[in-house]
Short mmCIF file of C-alpha atoms and ligand atoms in Angstrom, two decimals:
data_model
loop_
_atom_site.label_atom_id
_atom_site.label_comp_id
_atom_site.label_asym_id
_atom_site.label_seq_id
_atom_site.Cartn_x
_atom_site.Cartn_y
_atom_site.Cartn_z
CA UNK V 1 0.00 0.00 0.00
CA UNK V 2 1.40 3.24 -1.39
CA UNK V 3 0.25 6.66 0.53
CA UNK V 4 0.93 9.99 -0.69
CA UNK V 5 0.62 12.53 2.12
CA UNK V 6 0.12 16.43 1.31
CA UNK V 7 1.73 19.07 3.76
CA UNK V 8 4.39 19.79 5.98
CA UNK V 9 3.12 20.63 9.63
CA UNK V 10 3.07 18.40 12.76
CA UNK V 11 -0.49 17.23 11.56
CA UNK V 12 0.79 15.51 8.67
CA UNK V 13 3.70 14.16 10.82
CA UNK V 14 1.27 13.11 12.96
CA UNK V 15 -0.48 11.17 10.89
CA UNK V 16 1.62 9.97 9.25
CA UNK V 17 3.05 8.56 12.55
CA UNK V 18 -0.22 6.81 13.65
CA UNK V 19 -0.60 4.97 9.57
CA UNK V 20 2.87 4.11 10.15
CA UNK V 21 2.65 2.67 13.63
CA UNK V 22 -1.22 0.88 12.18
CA UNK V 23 0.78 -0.78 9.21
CA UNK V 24 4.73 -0.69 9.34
CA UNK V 25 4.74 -1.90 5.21
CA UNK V 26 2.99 1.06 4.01
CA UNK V 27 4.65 2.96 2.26
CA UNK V 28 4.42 6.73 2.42
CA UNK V 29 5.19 9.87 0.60
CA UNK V 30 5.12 13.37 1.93
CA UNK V 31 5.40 16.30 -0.46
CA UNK V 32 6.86 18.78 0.88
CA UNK V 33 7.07 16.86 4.15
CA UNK V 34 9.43 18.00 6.48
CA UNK V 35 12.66 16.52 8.60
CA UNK V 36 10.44 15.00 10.66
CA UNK V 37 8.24 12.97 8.04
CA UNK V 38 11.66 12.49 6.34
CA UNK V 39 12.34 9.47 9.26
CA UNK V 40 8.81 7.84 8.16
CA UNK V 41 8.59 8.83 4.73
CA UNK V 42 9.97 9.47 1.13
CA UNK V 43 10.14 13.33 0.70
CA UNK V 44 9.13 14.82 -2.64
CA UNK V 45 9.88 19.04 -3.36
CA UNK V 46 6.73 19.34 -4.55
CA UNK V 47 4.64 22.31 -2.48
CA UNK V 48 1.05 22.11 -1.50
CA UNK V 49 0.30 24.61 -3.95
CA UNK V 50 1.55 22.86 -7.01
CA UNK V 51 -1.49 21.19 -7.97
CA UNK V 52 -0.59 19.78 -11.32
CA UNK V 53 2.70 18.16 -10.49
CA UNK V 54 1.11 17.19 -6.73
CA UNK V 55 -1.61 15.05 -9.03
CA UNK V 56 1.09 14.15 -12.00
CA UNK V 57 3.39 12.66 -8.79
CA UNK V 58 0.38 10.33 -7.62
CA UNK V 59 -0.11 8.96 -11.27
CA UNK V 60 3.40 8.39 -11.68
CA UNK V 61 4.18 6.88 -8.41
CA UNK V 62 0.26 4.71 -8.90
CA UNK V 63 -0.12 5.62 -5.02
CA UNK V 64 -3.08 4.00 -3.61
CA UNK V 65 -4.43 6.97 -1.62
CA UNK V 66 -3.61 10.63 -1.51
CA UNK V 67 -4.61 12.29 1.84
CA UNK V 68 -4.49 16.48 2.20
CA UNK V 69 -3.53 17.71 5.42
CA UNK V 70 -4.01 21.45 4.79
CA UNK V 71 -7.20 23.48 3.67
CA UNK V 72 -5.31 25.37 0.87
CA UNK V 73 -5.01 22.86 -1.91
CA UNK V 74 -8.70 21.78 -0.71
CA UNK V 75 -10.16 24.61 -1.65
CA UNK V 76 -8.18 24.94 -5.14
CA UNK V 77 -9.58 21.82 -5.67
CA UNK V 78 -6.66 19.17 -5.92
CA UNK V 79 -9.34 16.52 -4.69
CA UNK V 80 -11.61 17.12 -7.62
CA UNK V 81 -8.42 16.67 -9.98
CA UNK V 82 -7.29 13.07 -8.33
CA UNK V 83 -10.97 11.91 -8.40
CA UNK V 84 -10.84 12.94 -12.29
CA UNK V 85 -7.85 10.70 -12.81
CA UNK V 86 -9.53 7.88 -10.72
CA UNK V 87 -7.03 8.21 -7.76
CA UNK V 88 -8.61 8.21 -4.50
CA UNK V 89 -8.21 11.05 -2.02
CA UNK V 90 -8.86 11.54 1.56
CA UNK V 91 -10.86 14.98 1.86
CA UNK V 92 -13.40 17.31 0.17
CA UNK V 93 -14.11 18.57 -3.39
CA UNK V 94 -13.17 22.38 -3.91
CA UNK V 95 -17.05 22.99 -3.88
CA UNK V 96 -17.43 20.53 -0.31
CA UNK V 97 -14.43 22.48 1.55
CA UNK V 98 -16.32 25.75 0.93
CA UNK V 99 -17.96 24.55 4.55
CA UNK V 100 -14.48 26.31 5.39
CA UNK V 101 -13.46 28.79 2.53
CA UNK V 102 -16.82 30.38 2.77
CA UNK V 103 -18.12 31.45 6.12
CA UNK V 104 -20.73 32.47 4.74
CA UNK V 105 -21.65 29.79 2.78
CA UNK V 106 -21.36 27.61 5.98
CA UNK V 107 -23.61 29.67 7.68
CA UNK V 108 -26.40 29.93 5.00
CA UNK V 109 -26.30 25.98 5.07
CA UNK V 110 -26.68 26.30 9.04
CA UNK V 111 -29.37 28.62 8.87
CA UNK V 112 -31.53 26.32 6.47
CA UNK V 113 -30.84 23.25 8.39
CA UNK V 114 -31.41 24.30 11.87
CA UNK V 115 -28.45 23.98 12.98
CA UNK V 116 -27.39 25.88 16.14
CA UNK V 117 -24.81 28.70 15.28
CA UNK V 118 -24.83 32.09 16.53
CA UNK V 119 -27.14 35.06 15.00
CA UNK V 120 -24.68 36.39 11.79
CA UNK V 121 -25.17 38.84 8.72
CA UNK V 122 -22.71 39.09 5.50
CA UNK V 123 -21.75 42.16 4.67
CA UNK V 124 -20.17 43.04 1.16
CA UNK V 125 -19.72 46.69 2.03
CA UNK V 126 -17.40 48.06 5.33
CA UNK V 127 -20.54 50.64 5.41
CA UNK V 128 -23.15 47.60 5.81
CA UNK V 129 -20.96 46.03 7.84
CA UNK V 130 -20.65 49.16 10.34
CA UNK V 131 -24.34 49.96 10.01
CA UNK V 132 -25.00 46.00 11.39
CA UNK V 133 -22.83 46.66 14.27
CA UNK V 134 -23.98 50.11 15.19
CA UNK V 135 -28.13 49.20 14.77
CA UNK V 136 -27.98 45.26 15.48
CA UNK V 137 -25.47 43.70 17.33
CA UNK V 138 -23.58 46.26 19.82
CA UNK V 139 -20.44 44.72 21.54
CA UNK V 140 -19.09 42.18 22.19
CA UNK V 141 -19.24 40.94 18.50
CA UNK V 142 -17.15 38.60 16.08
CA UNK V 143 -15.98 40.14 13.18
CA UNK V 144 -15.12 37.43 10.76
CA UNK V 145 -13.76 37.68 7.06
CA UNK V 146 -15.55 35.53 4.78
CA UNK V 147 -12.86 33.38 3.44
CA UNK V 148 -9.80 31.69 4.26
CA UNK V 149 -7.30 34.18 5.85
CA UNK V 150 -4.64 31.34 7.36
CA UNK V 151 -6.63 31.22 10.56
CA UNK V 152 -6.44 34.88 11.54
CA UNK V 153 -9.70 36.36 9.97
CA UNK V 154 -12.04 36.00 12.81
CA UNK V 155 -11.63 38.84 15.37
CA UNK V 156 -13.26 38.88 19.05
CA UNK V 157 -14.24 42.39 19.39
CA UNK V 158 -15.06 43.39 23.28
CA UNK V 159 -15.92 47.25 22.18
CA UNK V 160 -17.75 48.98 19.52
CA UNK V 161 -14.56 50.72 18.71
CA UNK V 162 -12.73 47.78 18.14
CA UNK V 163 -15.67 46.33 15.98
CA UNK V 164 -15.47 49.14 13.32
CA UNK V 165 -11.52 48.82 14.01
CA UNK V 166 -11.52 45.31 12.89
CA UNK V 167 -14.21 46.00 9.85
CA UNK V 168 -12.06 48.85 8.36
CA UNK V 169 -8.94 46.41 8.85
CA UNK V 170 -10.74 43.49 6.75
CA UNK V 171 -12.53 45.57 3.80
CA UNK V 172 -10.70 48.87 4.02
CA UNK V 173 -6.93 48.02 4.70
CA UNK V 174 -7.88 44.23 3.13
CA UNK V 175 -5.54 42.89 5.44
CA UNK V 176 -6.73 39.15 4.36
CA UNK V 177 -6.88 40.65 0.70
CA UNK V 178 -9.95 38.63 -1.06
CA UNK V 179 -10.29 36.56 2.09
CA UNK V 180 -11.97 40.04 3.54
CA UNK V 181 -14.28 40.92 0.52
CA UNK V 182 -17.22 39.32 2.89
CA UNK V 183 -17.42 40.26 5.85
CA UNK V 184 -19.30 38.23 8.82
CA UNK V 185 -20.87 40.39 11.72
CA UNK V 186 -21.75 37.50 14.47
CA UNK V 187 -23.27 37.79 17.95
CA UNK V 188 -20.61 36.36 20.67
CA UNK V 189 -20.78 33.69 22.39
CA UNK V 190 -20.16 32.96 25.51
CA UNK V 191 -18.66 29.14 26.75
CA UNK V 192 -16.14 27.17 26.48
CA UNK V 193 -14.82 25.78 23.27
CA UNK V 194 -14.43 21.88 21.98
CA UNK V 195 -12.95 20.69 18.48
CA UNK V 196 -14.84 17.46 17.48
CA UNK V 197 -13.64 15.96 14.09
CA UNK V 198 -15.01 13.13 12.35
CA UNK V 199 -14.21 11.26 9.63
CA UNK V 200 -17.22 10.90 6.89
CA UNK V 201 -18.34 9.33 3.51
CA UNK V 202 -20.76 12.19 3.48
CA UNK V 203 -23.35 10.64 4.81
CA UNK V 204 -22.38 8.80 8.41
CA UNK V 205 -19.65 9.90 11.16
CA UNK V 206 -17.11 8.30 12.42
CA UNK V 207 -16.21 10.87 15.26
CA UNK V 208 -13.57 11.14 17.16
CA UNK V 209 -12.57 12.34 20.39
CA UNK V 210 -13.42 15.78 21.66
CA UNK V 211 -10.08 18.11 22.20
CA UNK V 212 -9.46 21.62 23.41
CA UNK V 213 -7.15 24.09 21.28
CA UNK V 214 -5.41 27.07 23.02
CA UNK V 215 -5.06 29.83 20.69
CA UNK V 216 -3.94 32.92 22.59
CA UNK V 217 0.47 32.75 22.75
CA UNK V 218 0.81 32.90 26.64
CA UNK V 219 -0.59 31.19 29.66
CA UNK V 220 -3.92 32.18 31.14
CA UNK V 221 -5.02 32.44 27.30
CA UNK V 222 -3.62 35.97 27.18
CA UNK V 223 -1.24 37.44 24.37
CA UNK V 224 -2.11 37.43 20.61
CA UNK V 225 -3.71 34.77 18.34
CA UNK V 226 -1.61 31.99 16.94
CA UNK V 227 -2.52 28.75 14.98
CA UNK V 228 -2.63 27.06 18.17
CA UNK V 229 -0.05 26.66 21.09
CA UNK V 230 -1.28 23.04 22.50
CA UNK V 231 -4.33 20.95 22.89
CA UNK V 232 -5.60 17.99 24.84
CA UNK V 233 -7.89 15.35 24.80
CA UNK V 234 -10.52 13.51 25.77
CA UNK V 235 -12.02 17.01 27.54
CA UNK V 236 -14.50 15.98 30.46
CA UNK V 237 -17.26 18.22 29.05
CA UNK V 238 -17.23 16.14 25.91
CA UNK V 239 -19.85 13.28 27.24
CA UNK V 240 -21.17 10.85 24.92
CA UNK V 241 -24.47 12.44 25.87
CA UNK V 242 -23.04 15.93 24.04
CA UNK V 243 -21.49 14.03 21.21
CA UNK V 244 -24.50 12.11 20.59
CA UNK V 245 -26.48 15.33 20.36
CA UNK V 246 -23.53 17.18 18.31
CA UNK V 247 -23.95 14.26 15.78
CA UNK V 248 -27.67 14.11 15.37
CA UNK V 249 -28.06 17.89 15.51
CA UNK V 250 -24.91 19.33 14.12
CA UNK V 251 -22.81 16.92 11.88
CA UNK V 252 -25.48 14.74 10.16
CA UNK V 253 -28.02 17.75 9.03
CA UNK V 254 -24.80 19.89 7.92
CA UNK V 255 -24.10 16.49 5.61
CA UNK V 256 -27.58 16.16 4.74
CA UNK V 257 -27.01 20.35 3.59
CA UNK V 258 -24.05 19.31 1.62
CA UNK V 259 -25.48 16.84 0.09
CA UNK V 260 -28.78 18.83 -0.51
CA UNK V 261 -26.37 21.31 -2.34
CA UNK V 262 -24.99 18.83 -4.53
CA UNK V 263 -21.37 19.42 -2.91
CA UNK V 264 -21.29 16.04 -0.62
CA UNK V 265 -18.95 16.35 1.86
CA UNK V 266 -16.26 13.39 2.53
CA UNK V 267 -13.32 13.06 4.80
CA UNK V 268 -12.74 15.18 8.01
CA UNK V 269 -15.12 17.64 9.17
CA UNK V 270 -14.05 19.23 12.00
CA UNK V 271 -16.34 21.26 14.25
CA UNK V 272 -15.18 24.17 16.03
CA UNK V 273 -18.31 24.46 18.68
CA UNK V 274 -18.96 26.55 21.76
CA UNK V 275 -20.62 24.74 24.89
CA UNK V 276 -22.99 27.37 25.74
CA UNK V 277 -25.64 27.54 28.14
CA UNK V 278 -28.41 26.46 25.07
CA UNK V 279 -26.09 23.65 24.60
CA UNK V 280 -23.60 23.26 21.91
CA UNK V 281 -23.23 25.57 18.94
CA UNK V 282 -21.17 26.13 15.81
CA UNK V 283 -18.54 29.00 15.61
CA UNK V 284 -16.64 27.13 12.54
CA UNK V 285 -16.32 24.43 10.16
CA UNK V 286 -13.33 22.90 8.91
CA UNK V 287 -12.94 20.74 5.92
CA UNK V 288 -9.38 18.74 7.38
CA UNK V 289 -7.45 17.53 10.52
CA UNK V 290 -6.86 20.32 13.01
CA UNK V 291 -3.68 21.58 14.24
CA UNK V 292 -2.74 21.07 16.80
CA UNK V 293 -5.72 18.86 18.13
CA UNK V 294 -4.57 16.19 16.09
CA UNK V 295 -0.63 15.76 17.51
CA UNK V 296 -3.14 15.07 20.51
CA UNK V 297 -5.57 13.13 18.96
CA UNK V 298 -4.15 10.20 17.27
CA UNK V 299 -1.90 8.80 19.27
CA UNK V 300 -5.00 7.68 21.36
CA UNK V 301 -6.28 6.07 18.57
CA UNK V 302 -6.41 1.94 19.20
CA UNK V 303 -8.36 0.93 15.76
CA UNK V 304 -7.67 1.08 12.26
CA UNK V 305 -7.02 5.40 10.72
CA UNK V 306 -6.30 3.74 7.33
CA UNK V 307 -9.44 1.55 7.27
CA UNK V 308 -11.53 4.28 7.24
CA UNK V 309 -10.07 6.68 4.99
CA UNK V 310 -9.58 4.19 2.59
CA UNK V 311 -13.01 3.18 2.37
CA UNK V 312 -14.18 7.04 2.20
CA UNK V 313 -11.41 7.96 -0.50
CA UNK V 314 -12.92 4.91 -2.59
CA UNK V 315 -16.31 6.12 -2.26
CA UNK V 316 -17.16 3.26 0.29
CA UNK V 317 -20.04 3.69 2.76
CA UNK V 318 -18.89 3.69 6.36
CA UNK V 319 -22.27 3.52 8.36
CA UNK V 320 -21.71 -0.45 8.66
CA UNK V 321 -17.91 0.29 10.51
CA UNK V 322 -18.03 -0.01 14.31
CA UNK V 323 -17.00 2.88 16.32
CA UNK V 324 -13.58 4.08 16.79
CA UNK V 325 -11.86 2.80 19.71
CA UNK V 326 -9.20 4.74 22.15
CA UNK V 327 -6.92 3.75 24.69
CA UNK V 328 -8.02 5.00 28.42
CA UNK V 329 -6.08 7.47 29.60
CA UNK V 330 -5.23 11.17 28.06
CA UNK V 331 -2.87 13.13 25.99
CA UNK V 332 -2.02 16.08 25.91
CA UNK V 333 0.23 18.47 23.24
CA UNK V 334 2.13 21.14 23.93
CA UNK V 335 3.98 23.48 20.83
CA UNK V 336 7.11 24.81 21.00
CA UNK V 337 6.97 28.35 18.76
CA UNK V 338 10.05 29.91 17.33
CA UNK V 339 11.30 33.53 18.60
CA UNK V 340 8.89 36.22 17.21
CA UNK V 341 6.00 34.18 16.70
CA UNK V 342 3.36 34.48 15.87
CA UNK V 343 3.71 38.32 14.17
CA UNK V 344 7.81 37.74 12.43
CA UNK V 345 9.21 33.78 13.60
CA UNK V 346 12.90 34.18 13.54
CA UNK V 347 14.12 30.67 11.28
CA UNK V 348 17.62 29.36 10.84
CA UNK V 349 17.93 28.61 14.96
CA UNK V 350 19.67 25.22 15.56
CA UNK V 351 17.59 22.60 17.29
CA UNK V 352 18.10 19.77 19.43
CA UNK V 353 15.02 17.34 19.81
CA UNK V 354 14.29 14.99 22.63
CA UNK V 355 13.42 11.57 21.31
CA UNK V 356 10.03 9.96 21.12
CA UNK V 357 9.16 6.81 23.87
CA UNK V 358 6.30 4.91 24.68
CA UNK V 359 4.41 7.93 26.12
CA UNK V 360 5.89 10.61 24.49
CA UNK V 361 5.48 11.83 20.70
CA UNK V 362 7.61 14.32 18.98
CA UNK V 363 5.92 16.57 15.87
CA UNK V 364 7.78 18.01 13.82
CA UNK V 365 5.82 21.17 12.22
CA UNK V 366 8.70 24.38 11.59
CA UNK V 367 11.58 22.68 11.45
CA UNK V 368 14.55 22.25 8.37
CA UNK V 369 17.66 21.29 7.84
CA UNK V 370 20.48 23.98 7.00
CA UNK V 371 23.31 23.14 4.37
CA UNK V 372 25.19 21.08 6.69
CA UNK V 373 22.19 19.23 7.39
CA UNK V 374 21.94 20.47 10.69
CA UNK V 375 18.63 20.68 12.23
CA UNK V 376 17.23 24.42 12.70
CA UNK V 377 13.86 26.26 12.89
CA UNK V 378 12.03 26.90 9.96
CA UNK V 379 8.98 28.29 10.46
CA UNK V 380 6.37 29.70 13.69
CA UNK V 381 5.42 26.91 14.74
CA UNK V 382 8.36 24.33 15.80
CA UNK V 383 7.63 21.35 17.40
CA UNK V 384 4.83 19.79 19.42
CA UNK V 385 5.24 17.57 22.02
CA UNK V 386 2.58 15.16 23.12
CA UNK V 387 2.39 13.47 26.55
CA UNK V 388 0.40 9.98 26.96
CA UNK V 389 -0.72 9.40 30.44
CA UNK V 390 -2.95 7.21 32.59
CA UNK V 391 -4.39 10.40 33.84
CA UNK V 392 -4.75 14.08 32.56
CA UNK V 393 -2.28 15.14 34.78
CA UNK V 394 0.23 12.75 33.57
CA UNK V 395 0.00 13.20 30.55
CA UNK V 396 -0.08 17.12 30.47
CA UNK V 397 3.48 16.55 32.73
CA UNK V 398 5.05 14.52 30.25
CA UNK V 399 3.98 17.09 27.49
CA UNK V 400 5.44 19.63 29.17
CA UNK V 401 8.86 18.10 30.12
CA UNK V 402 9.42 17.27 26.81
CA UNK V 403 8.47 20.61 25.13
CA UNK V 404 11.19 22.07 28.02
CA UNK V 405 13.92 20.07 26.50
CA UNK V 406 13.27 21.23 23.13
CA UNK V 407 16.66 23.34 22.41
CA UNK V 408 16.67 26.17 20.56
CA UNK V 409 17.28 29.90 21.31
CA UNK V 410 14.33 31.99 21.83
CA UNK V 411 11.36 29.35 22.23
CA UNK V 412 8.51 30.09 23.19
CA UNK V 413 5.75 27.63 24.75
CA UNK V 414 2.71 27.60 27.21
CA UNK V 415 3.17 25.60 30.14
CA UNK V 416 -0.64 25.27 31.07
CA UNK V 417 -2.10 23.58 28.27
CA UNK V 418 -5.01 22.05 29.57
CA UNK V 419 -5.94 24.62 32.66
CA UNK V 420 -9.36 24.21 32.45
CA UNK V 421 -9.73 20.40 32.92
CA UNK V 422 -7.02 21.00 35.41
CA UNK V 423 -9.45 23.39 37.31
CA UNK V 424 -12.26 21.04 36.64
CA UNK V 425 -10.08 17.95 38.46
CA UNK V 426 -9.35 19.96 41.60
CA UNK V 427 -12.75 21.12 41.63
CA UNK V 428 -14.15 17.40 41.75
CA UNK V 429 -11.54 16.36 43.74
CA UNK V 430 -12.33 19.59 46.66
CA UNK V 431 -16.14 18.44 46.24
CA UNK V 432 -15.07 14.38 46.55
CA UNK V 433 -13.31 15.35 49.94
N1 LIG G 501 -6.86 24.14 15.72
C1 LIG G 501 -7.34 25.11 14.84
C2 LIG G 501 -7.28 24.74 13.43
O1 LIG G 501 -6.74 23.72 13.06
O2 LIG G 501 -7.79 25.49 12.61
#
């Protein structure tokens, strides 16, 4: 079995880890990849932008599946071009990922299908878009651009200054260029936040198990926005009750939407959702694997990954598949940022690693090798380091030693991934006693 694998973060190392650990006689590809894939995987120069040659490279090499870790070639539509050359890929058609490129798209689908989000207008004017805040929605708002704008398009604005502020950023100063030629004004919402992904054929769910991303740089989720400094899972709050209800009331009728559209969705949707007092609701879509929920993520997986996205890539039906199974236990992920991040990441810093073990996983997401094949930092986001544990505590301990040892001048990292299921623990534990 031949797997090409698209991108060159700690997702795609991490999955390709957990195939590689499923089925050690795969054998895998990564294009670009990264120093870190390199140890698992034959690395091709070819960048997730270059479509053609990206597609040409899976004829040539007759791989049997082509999975896309990032959302960029989704929504340029490399999956459509496999599928027209009969070569199955793991992940959405360019019209199917638009659950992500579009936020307004997503939300018009939401909006016909009942499907709990909060209160949002489009705006295709910075005038509307003022007038909306101003005579609708007050502050606190979210200010969201409409497309994809590398994760920093959706802004949390706490005054009515900062509302116009981020409007006249998006559509005046277009600092997400076309990303910003929507614009979303959306009531906030107040609650906690949970990232449940699951695998589909566009139809049925496989889900998996419910994480917790930490966007803000610093501890006590202060400091600005970054991709995402850490992430644990499984999260307390995430009951089977909750995920039960997130399936039958989120997932499946968002599907049913796609599918409605003519733009059926397969491979990972991931649901960004905020546990609010009305119960859950949306605040995103995402049409792939999230970083870094799934460095956290996988290594807890006990069944089959490739089973499942083979079957979907092939156009298989996965209703009949049992349930995923985990280990017990939890993991949790901690990133290791260069100097600068996330506004200017210094690169070219020379890195020592500690090594993976039986309850410890090293990602590699920004890192390269120099001339003299040195290891060094190459881009904001280094490393993530995942703990396993037989308790949350454990495992967040283990995370956290490792990222320490990470080398490198002028890391930066977050040293209480997880504080809110901490809190929650000594909570219990005070009311146990
Ligand atoms: N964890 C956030 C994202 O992957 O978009």
């Amino acid at each position: 079995m031949k797997i090409l694998l698209v991108g060159n973060g700690g997702r795609e190392h991490a999955l390709a880890d957990a195939l590689s650990r499923e089925n050690v006689s795969l054998e895998l590809l990564a294009a670009p990849g990264n120093p870190g894939l390199a140890q698992l995987a034959r690395v091709l120069p070819v960048k997730v932008t270059e479509l053609d040659t990206l597609v040409a490279l899976a004829g040539e090499e007759q791989v049997d599946l082509v999975i896309v870790g990032p959302e960029a070639p989704l929504a340029d539509g490399l999956v459509d071009r496999l599928q027209h050359r009969g070569i199955p890929a793991f992940g959405p058609t360019r019209e199917a990922a638009q659950i992500e490129t579009s936020k307004h798209v997503a939300k018009t689908l939401m909006a016909r299908s009942d499907v709990p989000t909060a209160r949002a207008e489009t705006h295709r004017t910075a005038l509307d878009a003022h007038a909306a805040v101003r005579e609708r929605f007050g502050a606190p708002v979210v200010i969201k651009a409409s497309g994809l704008a590398a994760g920093k398009g959706v802004i949390v604005c706490h005054t009515l200054a900062e509302a116009h502020a981020a409007i006249d950023r998006i559509m005046n100063d277009r600092a997400f260029g076309d990303a910003g030629n929507e614009v979303l004004v959306e009531a906030f919402m107040q609650g906690e936040e949970l990232s449940l992904f699951a695998m589909t054929d566009g139809t049925d769910v496989l889900t998996m198990l419910p994480a917790q991303d930490h966007k803000r740089l610093l501890n006590g989720d202060d400091g600005p926005n970054t991709g995402g400094m850490g992430a644990y899972t499984p999260v307390s709050l995430g009951t089977p009750a909750l995920l039960d209800d997130v399936t039958e009331r989120i997932l499946l009728p968002t599907l049913h939407a796609l599918r409605k559209r003519g733009a059926p969705f397969t491979g990972l949707l991931y649901a960004g959702l905020m546990l609010t007092e009305e119960g859950p609701q949306v605040v995103e879509f995402n049409c792939r694997f999230g970083d870094p929920e799934t460095q956290a993520i996988l290594p807890m997986l006990e069944s089959s990954l490739l089973d499942p996205m083979l079957a979907i890539a092939r156009g298989a039906r996965i209703g009949n598949m049992s349930p995923l199974v985990w280990r017990a236990g939890a993991s949790v992920t901690t990133v290791v940022a260069a100097a600068n991040y996330p506004d200017a990441p210094r690169t070219g810093d020379e890195l020592t690693l500690p090594d993976d073990d039986s309850t410890r996983r090293v990602y590699h997401a920004g890192t390269a090798r120099d001339a003299n094949g040195r290891l060094i930092t190459g881009g904001g986001r280094v490393v993530a380091v995942t703990g396993l544990g037989a308790t949350f505590e454990d495992a967040r301990r283990i995370s956290r030693d490792g990222a320490e040892s990470v080398g490198f001048e002028g890391a930066q990292m977050r040293t209480d991934i997880g504080w809110r299921e901490a809190e929650r623990i000594a909570a219990a534990s005070t009311e146990a006693e």
